[in-house]
Short mmCIF file of C-alpha atoms and ligand atoms in Angstrom, two decimals:
data_model
loop_
_atom_site.label_atom_id
_atom_site.label_comp_id
_atom_site.label_asym_id
_atom_site.label_seq_id
_atom_site.Cartn_x
_atom_site.Cartn_y
_atom_site.Cartn_z
CA MET A 1 0.00 0.00 0.00
CA ASN A 2 2.79 2.41 1.04
CA GLU A 3 4.87 1.35 -1.94
CA LEU A 4 1.92 1.83 -4.27
CA TYR A 5 1.24 5.34 -3.01
CA ASN A 6 4.94 6.27 -3.13
CA ASN A 7 5.09 5.20 -6.76
CA LYS A 8 2.22 7.55 -7.57
CA ILE A 9 3.99 10.62 -6.11
CA ILE A 10 5.50 13.02 -8.64
CA PHE A 11 8.79 14.01 -7.06
CA ASP A 12 11.02 16.52 -8.86
CA ASP A 13 14.52 17.44 -7.74
CA VAL A 14 14.15 21.22 -7.97
CA THR A 15 11.13 21.30 -5.61
CA PHE A 16 12.76 18.77 -3.29
CA LYS A 17 15.76 21.10 -2.94
CA LYS A 18 13.48 24.09 -2.30
CA ILE A 19 11.84 22.21 0.59
CA ARG A 20 15.21 21.10 1.91
CA ASP A 21 16.42 24.73 1.85
CA LEU A 22 13.29 25.96 3.57
CA ILE A 23 13.79 23.42 6.38
CA ASN A 24 17.40 24.52 6.69
CA LYS A 25 16.62 28.23 6.67
CA SER A 26 13.87 27.96 9.24
CA SER A 27 15.40 25.49 11.70
CA GLY A 28 19.08 25.06 10.85
CA ILE A 29 18.47 21.33 10.26
CA ASN A 30 20.72 20.25 7.44
CA PHE A 31 19.83 17.33 5.18
CA THR A 32 22.96 16.44 3.21
CA GLU A 33 22.95 14.20 0.12
CA ILE A 34 23.82 11.26 2.40
CA ASN A 35 20.66 11.59 4.44
CA ARG A 36 18.46 12.60 1.52
CA PRO A 37 16.54 9.26 1.65
CA ILE A 38 15.38 10.09 5.21
CA LEU A 39 13.93 13.44 4.12
CA GLU A 40 12.40 11.90 1.01
CA SER A 41 10.63 9.19 2.96
CA ARG A 42 9.32 11.63 5.61
CA LEU A 43 8.05 13.98 2.91
CA LYS A 44 6.27 11.12 1.16
CA GLU A 45 4.71 10.14 4.48
CA ARG A 46 3.31 13.67 4.86
CA LEU A 47 2.07 13.80 1.27
CA LYS A 48 0.27 10.52 1.76
CA GLU A 49 -1.28 11.75 5.00
CA ILE A 50 -2.78 14.82 3.37
CA LYS A 51 -3.49 13.01 0.09
CA TYR A 52 -1.14 14.92 -2.21
CA THR A 53 0.51 13.16 -5.13
CA SER A 54 2.74 16.00 -6.36
CA ILE A 55 5.61 17.49 -4.37
CA LYS A 56 5.17 20.76 -6.32
CA ASP A 57 1.56 21.08 -5.11
CA TYR A 58 2.75 20.27 -1.60
CA TYR A 59 5.43 22.99 -1.76
CA ASN A 60 2.80 25.57 -2.76
CA PHE A 61 0.65 24.41 0.15
CA LEU A 62 3.67 24.58 2.50
CA ILE A 63 4.51 28.20 1.72
CA LYS A 64 0.87 29.32 1.84
CA GLU A 65 -0.60 27.38 4.74
CA GLU A 66 0.22 28.79 8.15
CA GLY A 67 1.22 26.00 10.50
CA GLU A 68 2.32 23.50 7.83
CA LEU A 69 5.98 24.40 8.25
CA LYS A 70 5.72 23.59 11.97
CA THR A 71 4.11 20.24 11.12
CA LEU A 72 6.83 19.47 8.60
CA LEU A 73 9.62 20.45 11.00
CA ASP A 74 8.10 18.16 13.62
CA LEU A 75 8.06 15.34 11.09
CA VAL A 76 11.69 15.72 10.00
CA THR A 77 13.26 15.89 13.46
CA THR A 78 15.00 12.92 15.05
CA ASN A 79 13.68 12.57 18.58
CA LEU A 80 15.71 9.63 19.83
CA THR A 81 16.49 9.99 23.54
CA ARG A 82 16.57 8.07 26.80
CA PHE A 83 16.76 8.59 30.56
CA PHE A 84 20.28 9.24 31.88
CA ARG A 85 21.72 9.19 28.35
CA ASN A 86 25.52 9.55 28.56
CA GLN A 87 25.63 8.62 32.25
CA GLU A 88 29.06 10.31 32.57
CA HIS A 89 27.40 13.69 32.10
CA PHE A 90 25.12 13.00 35.05
CA ASN A 91 28.10 11.87 37.14
CA ALA A 92 29.87 15.14 36.30
CA LEU A 93 26.71 17.08 37.08
CA GLU A 94 26.35 15.52 40.50
CA LYS A 95 29.98 15.12 41.52
CA THR A 96 31.45 18.39 40.20
CA VAL A 97 29.06 20.94 38.68
CA LEU A 98 26.34 21.00 41.34
CA ILE A 99 28.89 20.98 44.20
CA ASP A 100 30.63 23.95 42.58
CA LEU A 101 27.42 25.92 41.96
CA LYS A 102 26.13 25.16 45.46
CA GLY A 103 29.17 26.93 46.87
CA LYS A 104 28.74 29.94 44.57
CA LYS A 105 25.02 30.63 44.29
CA GLU A 106 24.07 32.76 47.25
CA ASN A 107 20.48 33.27 46.07
CA LYS A 108 19.85 29.47 46.15
CA ILE A 109 18.15 29.57 42.76
CA LEU A 110 19.37 27.18 40.08
CA ARG A 111 18.30 27.77 36.47
CA ILE A 112 18.77 25.00 33.89
CA TRP A 113 17.84 24.83 30.19
CA SER A 114 17.35 21.51 28.40
CA ALA A 115 17.35 22.71 24.78
CA GLY A 116 16.09 20.07 22.36
CA CYS A 117 14.46 18.09 25.18
CA SER A 118 12.54 15.72 22.89
CA THR A 119 10.07 13.54 24.85
CA GLY A 120 11.30 14.67 28.27
CA GLU A 121 13.73 11.97 29.39
CA GLU A 122 16.63 14.46 29.56
CA PRO A 123 14.96 17.21 31.66
CA TYR A 124 13.35 14.62 33.96
CA SER A 125 16.78 12.98 34.54
CA ILE A 126 18.26 16.40 35.33
CA ALA A 127 15.34 17.20 37.64
CA MET A 128 15.79 13.95 39.60
CA VAL A 129 19.52 14.54 40.12
CA THR A 130 19.13 18.19 41.16
CA ARG A 131 16.12 17.54 43.42
CA GLU A 132 18.09 14.80 45.15
CA PHE A 133 21.16 17.00 45.50
CA PHE A 134 19.67 20.21 46.90
CA ASP A 135 17.66 20.66 50.08
CA PRO A 136 14.15 22.12 49.65
CA THR A 137 15.34 25.66 50.44
CA TRP A 138 16.81 25.70 46.92
CA LYS A 139 14.59 26.73 44.04
CA ILE A 140 15.16 24.65 40.91
CA GLN A 141 13.85 26.04 37.62
CA ILE A 142 14.23 23.90 34.51
CA LEU A 143 13.20 25.11 31.07
CA ALA A 144 12.75 22.28 28.56
CA SER A 145 12.23 23.31 24.95
CA ASP A 146 11.93 21.70 21.55
CA ILE A 147 10.77 22.35 18.00
CA SER A 148 8.73 19.13 17.93
CA ILE A 149 5.22 19.73 19.24
CA ASN A 150 4.42 16.01 19.39
CA SER A 151 7.53 15.35 21.49
CA LEU A 152 6.68 18.23 23.82
CA LEU A 153 3.17 16.88 24.37
CA LYS A 154 4.58 13.48 25.34
CA ALA A 155 7.15 15.15 27.58
CA LYS A 156 4.52 17.17 29.40
CA GLU A 157 2.46 14.05 30.00
CA GLY A 158 5.41 12.36 31.76
CA PHE A 159 4.14 8.86 30.97
CA TYR A 160 6.61 6.13 30.01
CA THR A 161 6.20 2.45 29.17
CA GLN A 162 8.43 -0.08 30.90
CA ASP A 163 10.87 -0.38 28.00
CA ARG A 164 11.57 3.36 28.21
CA ILE A 165 12.48 3.63 31.88
CA VAL A 166 15.72 1.68 31.44
CA GLY A 167 18.64 3.68 32.85
CA ILE A 168 16.80 5.29 35.76
CA PRO A 169 18.58 4.34 39.02
CA ASP A 170 16.32 2.21 41.27
CA ASN A 171 16.20 4.73 44.11
CA TYR A 172 15.04 7.51 41.73
CA LEU A 173 12.48 5.20 40.15
CA LYS A 174 10.96 4.43 43.54
CA LYS A 175 11.08 8.01 44.75
CA TYR A 176 10.13 10.02 41.68
CA MET A 177 7.91 7.77 39.57
CA VAL A 178 4.60 6.01 40.13
CA SER A 179 4.00 2.64 38.51
CA ILE A 180 0.57 1.83 37.18
CA GLY A 181 0.51 -1.71 35.84
CA ASN A 182 3.57 -1.96 33.62
CA ASP A 183 3.75 1.76 32.96
CA PHE A 184 5.30 4.67 34.83
CA TYR A 185 4.37 8.31 35.54
CA ILE A 186 6.63 11.10 36.69
CA LYS A 187 5.53 12.37 40.11
CA ASP A 188 4.37 15.98 40.47
CA ASP A 189 7.33 16.82 42.76
CA ILE A 190 9.58 16.43 39.72
CA LYS A 191 7.15 17.68 37.07
CA LYS A 192 6.65 20.99 38.81
CA LEU A 193 10.35 21.82 38.47
CA ILE A 194 10.06 21.87 34.68
CA GLN A 195 8.44 24.29 32.28
CA PHE A 196 7.99 22.85 28.77
CA ASP A 197 8.02 25.35 25.92
CA TYR A 198 8.02 25.38 22.12
CA HIS A 199 11.23 27.05 20.99
CA ASN A 200 13.08 26.96 17.69
CA LEU A 201 16.80 27.44 18.33
CA ASN A 202 16.98 29.35 15.07
CA ASN A 203 14.92 32.14 16.61
CA PRO A 204 16.11 34.78 19.08
CA THR A 205 15.24 34.22 22.71
CA ALA A 206 14.51 36.31 25.77
CA PHE A 207 15.64 33.47 28.08
CA SER A 208 18.46 34.45 30.42
CA ASN A 209 20.67 33.69 33.37
CA PHE A 210 21.00 29.90 33.07
CA ASP A 211 23.49 28.22 35.38
CA ILE A 212 23.54 25.05 33.28
CA VAL A 213 22.56 24.38 29.66
CA PHE A 214 22.11 20.90 28.26
CA CYS A 215 21.91 20.81 24.48
CA ARG A 216 22.89 17.28 23.60
CA ASN A 217 22.55 15.53 20.26
CA VAL A 218 20.86 18.55 18.68
CA ILE A 219 23.52 20.67 16.93
CA ILE A 220 24.77 17.53 15.18
CA TYR A 221 21.80 18.00 12.81
CA PHE A 222 22.69 21.65 12.07
CA ASP A 223 25.01 23.14 9.47
CA LYS A 224 28.20 24.87 10.67
CA GLU A 225 26.69 28.38 10.63
CA MET A 226 23.67 27.35 12.70
CA GLN A 227 25.91 25.45 15.13
CA GLU A 228 27.95 28.60 15.79
CA LYS A 229 24.84 30.75 16.07
CA THR A 230 23.28 28.33 18.58
CA ILE A 231 26.41 28.15 20.74
CA LYS A 232 26.72 31.95 20.70
CA GLN A 233 23.09 32.25 21.74
CA PHE A 234 23.68 29.85 24.65
CA TYR A 235 26.67 31.91 25.77
CA ASN A 236 24.52 35.04 25.82
CA THR A 237 21.69 33.40 27.77
CA MET A 238 24.00 31.92 30.42
CA ALA A 239 25.00 33.36 33.79
CA ASP A 240 28.55 34.69 34.26
CA TYR A 241 29.56 31.44 35.93
CA SER A 242 27.84 28.49 34.28
CA TYR A 243 28.19 25.16 32.51
CA LEU A 244 27.30 23.76 29.08
CA PHE A 245 26.83 20.10 28.16
CA ILE A 246 26.69 19.06 24.50
CA GLY A 247 26.48 15.53 23.05
CA HIS A 248 29.40 13.07 23.11
CA SER A 249 29.74 13.24 19.34
CA GLU A 250 29.49 17.04 19.23
CA SER A 251 32.28 19.56 19.74
CA LEU A 252 32.99 23.28 19.85
CA PHE A 253 36.38 22.62 18.27
CA GLY A 254 37.18 25.25 15.63
CA MET A 255 34.41 27.59 16.74
CA ASN A 256 34.99 31.17 17.70
CA THR A 257 33.75 30.90 21.31
CA LYS A 258 34.75 31.95 24.82
CA PHE A 259 33.56 28.69 26.40
CA ILE A 260 36.30 26.93 28.37
CA PHE A 261 36.78 23.21 27.70
CA ILE A 262 36.65 20.96 30.79
CA LYS A 263 37.60 17.31 31.05
CA SER A 264 36.60 15.58 34.28
CA ASN A 265 34.62 12.58 35.56
CA ASN A 266 35.56 10.72 32.35
CA THR A 267 33.71 13.20 30.21
CA CYS A 268 33.89 16.63 28.58
CA TYR A 269 31.80 19.73 28.98
CA TYR A 270 32.22 23.51 28.89
CA GLN A 271 32.23 26.48 31.21
CA LYS A 272 31.47 30.17 30.88
CA LYS A 273 33.49 32.46 33.14
CA GLU A 274 32.82 36.16 32.89
CA GLY A 275 32.80 39.28 35.06
CA LYS A 276 34.06 38.79 38.61
CA PHE A 277 34.70 35.09 37.92
CA LEU A 278 37.21 35.75 35.13
CA GLY A 279 40.66 34.65 36.12
CA LYS A 280 39.51 32.67 39.15
C1 SAM B 1 18.07 13.45 19.12
S1 SAM B 1 17.02 14.49 20.05
C2 SAM B 1 18.01 14.77 21.48
C3 SAM B 1 17.21 14.71 22.77
C4 SAM B 1 18.03 14.87 24.05
N1 SAM B 1 18.65 16.17 24.10
C5 SAM B 1 19.06 13.78 24.17
O1 SAM B 1 20.25 14.02 24.00
O2 SAM B 1 18.66 12.65 24.44
C6 SAM B 1 17.16 16.04 19.16
C7 SAM B 1 16.02 17.01 19.48
O3 SAM B 1 16.36 18.32 18.97
C8 SAM B 1 15.19 18.93 18.49
N2 SAM B 1 15.54 19.99 17.54
C9 SAM B 1 16.07 19.86 16.30
N3 SAM B 1 16.21 21.06 15.72
C10 SAM B 1 15.77 21.99 16.60
C11 SAM B 1 15.65 23.41 16.58
N4 SAM B 1 16.01 24.13 15.53
N5 SAM B 1 15.15 24.02 17.68
C12 SAM B 1 14.78 23.30 18.77
N6 SAM B 1 14.86 21.96 18.86
C13 SAM B 1 15.34 21.30 17.78
C14 SAM B 1 14.43 17.78 17.86
O4 SAM B 1 13.06 18.05 17.72
C15 SAM B 1 14.71 16.62 18.81
O5 SAM B 1 13.70 16.44 19.75
#
């Protein structure tokens, strides 16, 4: 059935490239020739869903119809994630970063941004570690944002099937999740620490003063220019003394940035030091 429909679609190269450029211009997501088949198959999926058989007609619809670009962007994102992904980052968070910030933050407010949070496993993992680490006199504010509306809806729900809770330490599972049958819900104590928001990293932001930013396995999908723009934006939204975590396969190497590279706890991350913290 799928095959039959796909064969009916009139797919010309010029329009395909126009759509690819539009995706890139609006989100920074870069489909190279190597991953062209992924974009082609997701586009065909969308065409089938709305019963179009010509990519040209779809392009005209895309540039006219408000909201279609958001739907398309949602469809072309890769939302793969899991709880406590790259465990070393969480070890560094607990054993170094939080200890350091605890000693420095006199206002006892900790602001964290999980940018590209997908279905919520990353911000919930961060919330569990920070809640466990700080006494209740500390205020923890986590912003979790993504360009995928469907992922954000799942994240907000905080519902996970048994196969998806792999990686959560047993004590956290017992303390911060409720099991109903074979499924699990995030408890309100953790949920209330997080604000989920739609945000395209290609757009300017009014967010500010983050002590920690997690943006892992997101910039890998961007072209070089968008990677630099995103990292610069993080720098500007972060507090004078703060930390940045990016994915294991991502790097700031070769970028014009003031972030300081840190290697500890068997992993790598970055630090911003400005103002009175410079030189310390
Ligand atoms: C592979 S997931 C990574 C999830 C999580 N950070 C992790 O490491 O497990 C990448 C996420 O980045 C989001 N994303 C891609 N481009 C984006 C953009 N321009 N603005 C905001 N989010 C974006 C995708 O929707 C997706 O949910």
